Amino acid sequence: MRGRRLLGPALAGVALLASALPAQRAPLRSGLWFELGRGTGNIRISCTTCERPTSLFGGSGFLRIGGSLSRKVLLSLEVFSLLDDRFEARGTDSTVTLETYAVGPTVLWYPWSSGFHLSAGMGVAGVELALPVTEDVPELLASGTGVGVHFGVGLDVPLWRKLSTSASFGVYYSAIGDVPITENVVDDVISTGYHVSIALVLR
Amino acid sequence: MPTIPRWRRPIASPHLIRQTARIAVALLPLLTASRALAGQEARCAPRRSELAVEETLGLNLLVNRIDAWVFDQAWARVSFEDWSRNLDLGWEWDENAFGTNMFAHPFHGATYFNAGRSNCLSYWESIPLAFLGSWTWEFFGETYRPSLNDFFMTSFGGIALGEITHRVAATIRDEQATGSGRILRELAATLVDPVAGVNRLIRGEWNRVGDNPAEHDPGAFLFRLGVGVRGIQDDTTRVQTWSPMIQLDVRYGDPFTRDYRAPFDVFWLRAQVAPGGGGLNLIEGSGRLYQRALDHGGGTRHALMLNHRYEYLHKPVYQYGAQSVEMGLLSRWRLSERSRLRTRLSGDLIVMGAIDAPVAGFGERTYDFGPGAGATLELVLERNGRPAVTLNNRVEYLHTVSGAPANHIVAFSSLEGHVTLGRSLGVGVEFTGATRESRYLDAPAAVNSFGEARLFLSLTSFSGPRTLP
């Protein structure tokens, strides 16, 4: 519910930005550029023996450091994370932290002269299930690392000289594989993430 | 537990921050090379981005309707309920045959990619189309749940096969030719790159005379067709299979003849068909994404290279396939005016691979999926510009993300010799050994080895520098 409350306004914000702001001519990302974003998202975790995916909401964040391949195509390194710090693993415990992440190169494509862009990338992806540290309980309950791809859409809007803002929607698909939890193994885990975010871009 | 305001809660754990920092540092050289990576794309105009997207989606609609109406396939009769269920449940791993997943899907992906290339989009700009086409097919083109392995193979394999077929087709076409020869070239190119062929036909380009695109002339080109016999053996069971074999080798461009211009301006491709011995046995291709010279010319050259590699090995006794990115050191050593030695030492990252093993697989599937890494050492002795002796050693590691919980290590060693009998004719022989070790989480480790021998007559067409001053 927390996530849903944030998701609505964020989506509305993206739609407003897309419709209200004029297209710009000069590229807003050139040379070496940085993008730091924060938003909200939904993660769906499925496995071979799962009847239905487990769905959760949480805060998301990402960092991109990029360069230009051409006026319309950019390349960046991206670190993405979505963290639910009150994941209900067994329906009653709400102190477990579930985090999914992805790290890897991303290509951004600006098909038109506006700030609208498409993105796609791949890299290392993983999931971690953790408890707060106490004397008796180890922090990390379970983890799995695999490979992931992601793609999304976004809109860059100029703010001031070398600073701009960007609204984006992204989808992350991660093949995690087996995740051992205590004596059990969750088979062939696939994590699917959706997130909306607002970011600052500095070039 | 004290309540922390939401805006102050961390969005990433310290463990993740440390881990990603290490990966980011390792990948930073990619960014410094990003400007050079763009290269100079071959001229092509006008660009039709919107049409490329429409064609990508149109291809899915066309294939789906042909399967539903012509071939009466139940899986193609999709409904809103299927779409809704697919979107709700999301990805799963499928149990399709090795050839379907590792060859047919990448070939399908090549058509999406080439919808972009044939509408004047660059290599980089066409990449999102491969993902878009694959994603929309998986969620809306079939009644089955979307398959994540299909999405990986169609997209990444489609990019590599797409760019290779785009360039081979451009080499076959000759925009300055006229008459029946021109039409035959256009027809042959359409078989290699169907999307571009249809686009060109609709635009009336099949008989329009003009300048050839830059892809038409790669500077150096080798085409070798081999016909002979192939024997393969599983060393554990001692089962031997002999069959006739047809092998095709293409070398497009020379990494040291021309500087880097655009992705895949240099690539090699090998395809092998063994009638009665498994049919299509092998497709391997690798194209350079970037190259940086480490010298200032001369007879002996060194360069750093970054390649995109596609592999499909469907042998009667083992199966292996992968989409990977390889990076390493490429060298050419001058031995005499007519002889040179090429060496390649590279490492690779496997985005998604597949391998069969004794207890591998899931359901009806007999192989595992997973990412991985590997290394290659290759030595090629060239005579008059053509490869005469090739020694290749390679090891690959695959970590299963679908199938048996396992780590697989596979090593390949091959020695190939080729003797020229005349201007074009030749005789070739090749020996390959493969060893696979599978370490399972819940089963004893398994080691298997395989041997393969090939003897063939060849026909070679070569253009490029034969001597080094």
XYZ file of C-alpha atoms in Angstrom, chain A residues 2 6 38 44 46 48 51-53 59-61 65-70 72-73 75-77 79 81 83 85-86 95 99 101 103-105 107 109 111-112 120 122 124 128 132 145-149 151 173-178 188 190 192, chain B residues 1 3 6-7 9-13 15-16 19-20 23-24 27-28 30-31 34-35 37-38 47 49-50 87-89 91-93 121-122 124-125 128 131 135 139 145 148 151-152 156 325 351-352 362 371 399-405 441:
116
model
C 2.858 2.369 0.834
C 3.781 6.824 -4.068
C 15.152 8.335 -6.757
C 7.785 -9.330 -8.573
C 8.868 -15.741 -9.283
C 9.942 -22.630 -10.797
C 2.348 -20.658 -8.073
C 2.259 -16.881 -8.262
C 4.968 -14.223 -8.099
C 11.966 2.845 -2.653
C 14.237 2.786 -5.678
C 17.390 4.635 -6.554
C 27.686 7.880 -15.245
C 27.743 8.286 -18.987
C 29.343 9.515 -22.166
C 28.159 10.210 -25.720
C 28.436 7.746 -28.577
C 26.756 10.207 -30.912
C 21.438 10.601 -30.307
C 23.071 7.615 -28.621
C 26.390 4.986 -23.142
C 26.425 4.872 -19.354
C 27.199 2.686 -16.387
C 23.715 1.070 -10.588
C 18.574 -0.695 -6.382
C 14.789 -1.857 -1.352
C 12.821 -2.470 4.347
C 9.604 -3.939 5.721
C 11.542 -6.194 9.743
C 16.773 -5.664 -1.891
C 19.918 -4.602 -7.574
C 24.778 -3.024 -12.206
C 25.909 -2.694 -15.811
C 26.225 -0.667 -19.010
C 22.507 2.585 -23.847
C 18.686 6.497 -27.485
C 15.076 9.148 -31.457
C 13.896 12.730 -31.883
C 18.379 -0.556 -22.609
C 22.460 -5.425 -19.119
C 25.013 -8.236 -12.968
C 19.377 -10.054 -0.978
C 18.785 -6.080 11.172
C 23.462 -13.296 -8.066
C 22.776 -13.673 -11.756
C 22.356 -11.619 -14.872
C 19.827 -8.944 -15.755
C 18.605 -6.718 -18.544
C 14.963 -0.982 -20.527
C 14.398 -8.400 -15.676
C 16.860 -10.476 -13.680
C 17.697 -14.167 -13.900
C 18.945 -14.896 -10.404
C 18.944 -18.689 -10.273
C 18.713 -20.739 -7.091
C 15.392 -20.619 -10.662
C 13.361 -14.504 -11.746
C 10.927 -8.398 -12.456
C 13.119 -0.134 16.861
C 11.261 5.065 13.509
C 11.111 7.504 4.931
C 13.177 10.192 3.226
C 16.003 5.548 4.913
C 18.773 4.104 2.745
C 17.939 3.044 -0.785
C 20.911 0.696 -0.987
C 22.743 -1.436 1.563
C 27.163 -4.356 0.965
C 25.610 -3.397 -2.367
C 29.963 -4.468 -4.549
C 28.747 -2.040 -7.184
C 32.083 -3.432 -10.648
C 31.847 0.230 -11.658
C 33.778 -1.062 -16.189
C 34.982 2.563 -16.216
C 34.239 1.454 -21.295
C 33.142 5.020 -20.678
C 32.574 5.671 -25.473
C 33.295 8.441 -27.979
C 33.066 3.356 -29.813
C 30.624 5.343 -31.940
C 16.576 7.607 -41.400
C 12.927 5.596 -36.908
C 9.138 5.452 -36.703
C 1.352 -9.573 -17.875
C 0.139 -10.703 -14.444
C 2.324 -13.804 -14.007
C 8.477 -14.524 -16.878
C 9.246 -18.194 -16.623
C 11.894 -20.537 -18.122
C 19.322 3.309 -38.051
C 22.827 2.665 -36.755
C 23.459 1.125 -31.593
C 20.088 2.615 -32.522
C 16.394 -1.337 -28.668
C 14.514 -5.936 -27.288
C 9.404 -8.441 -25.507
C 3.946 -11.186 -23.897
C 3.756 -17.465 -20.489
C 12.984 -15.120 -20.069
C 13.943 -12.812 -24.391
C 17.705 -13.023 -23.797
C 21.295 -10.549 -27.837
C 31.228 -10.055 -25.158
C 25.447 -12.801 -21.022
C 23.466 -16.025 -21.309
C 14.444 -28.763 -16.227
C 25.726 -16.495 -17.459
C 26.797 -20.672 -13.651
C 23.298 -22.163 -13.867
C 20.342 -19.854 -13.277
C 17.799 -22.297 -14.683
C 18.160 -26.063 -14.524
C 20.279 -28.217 -12.258
C 22.058 -26.198 -9.540
C 25.186 -28.794 -5.743
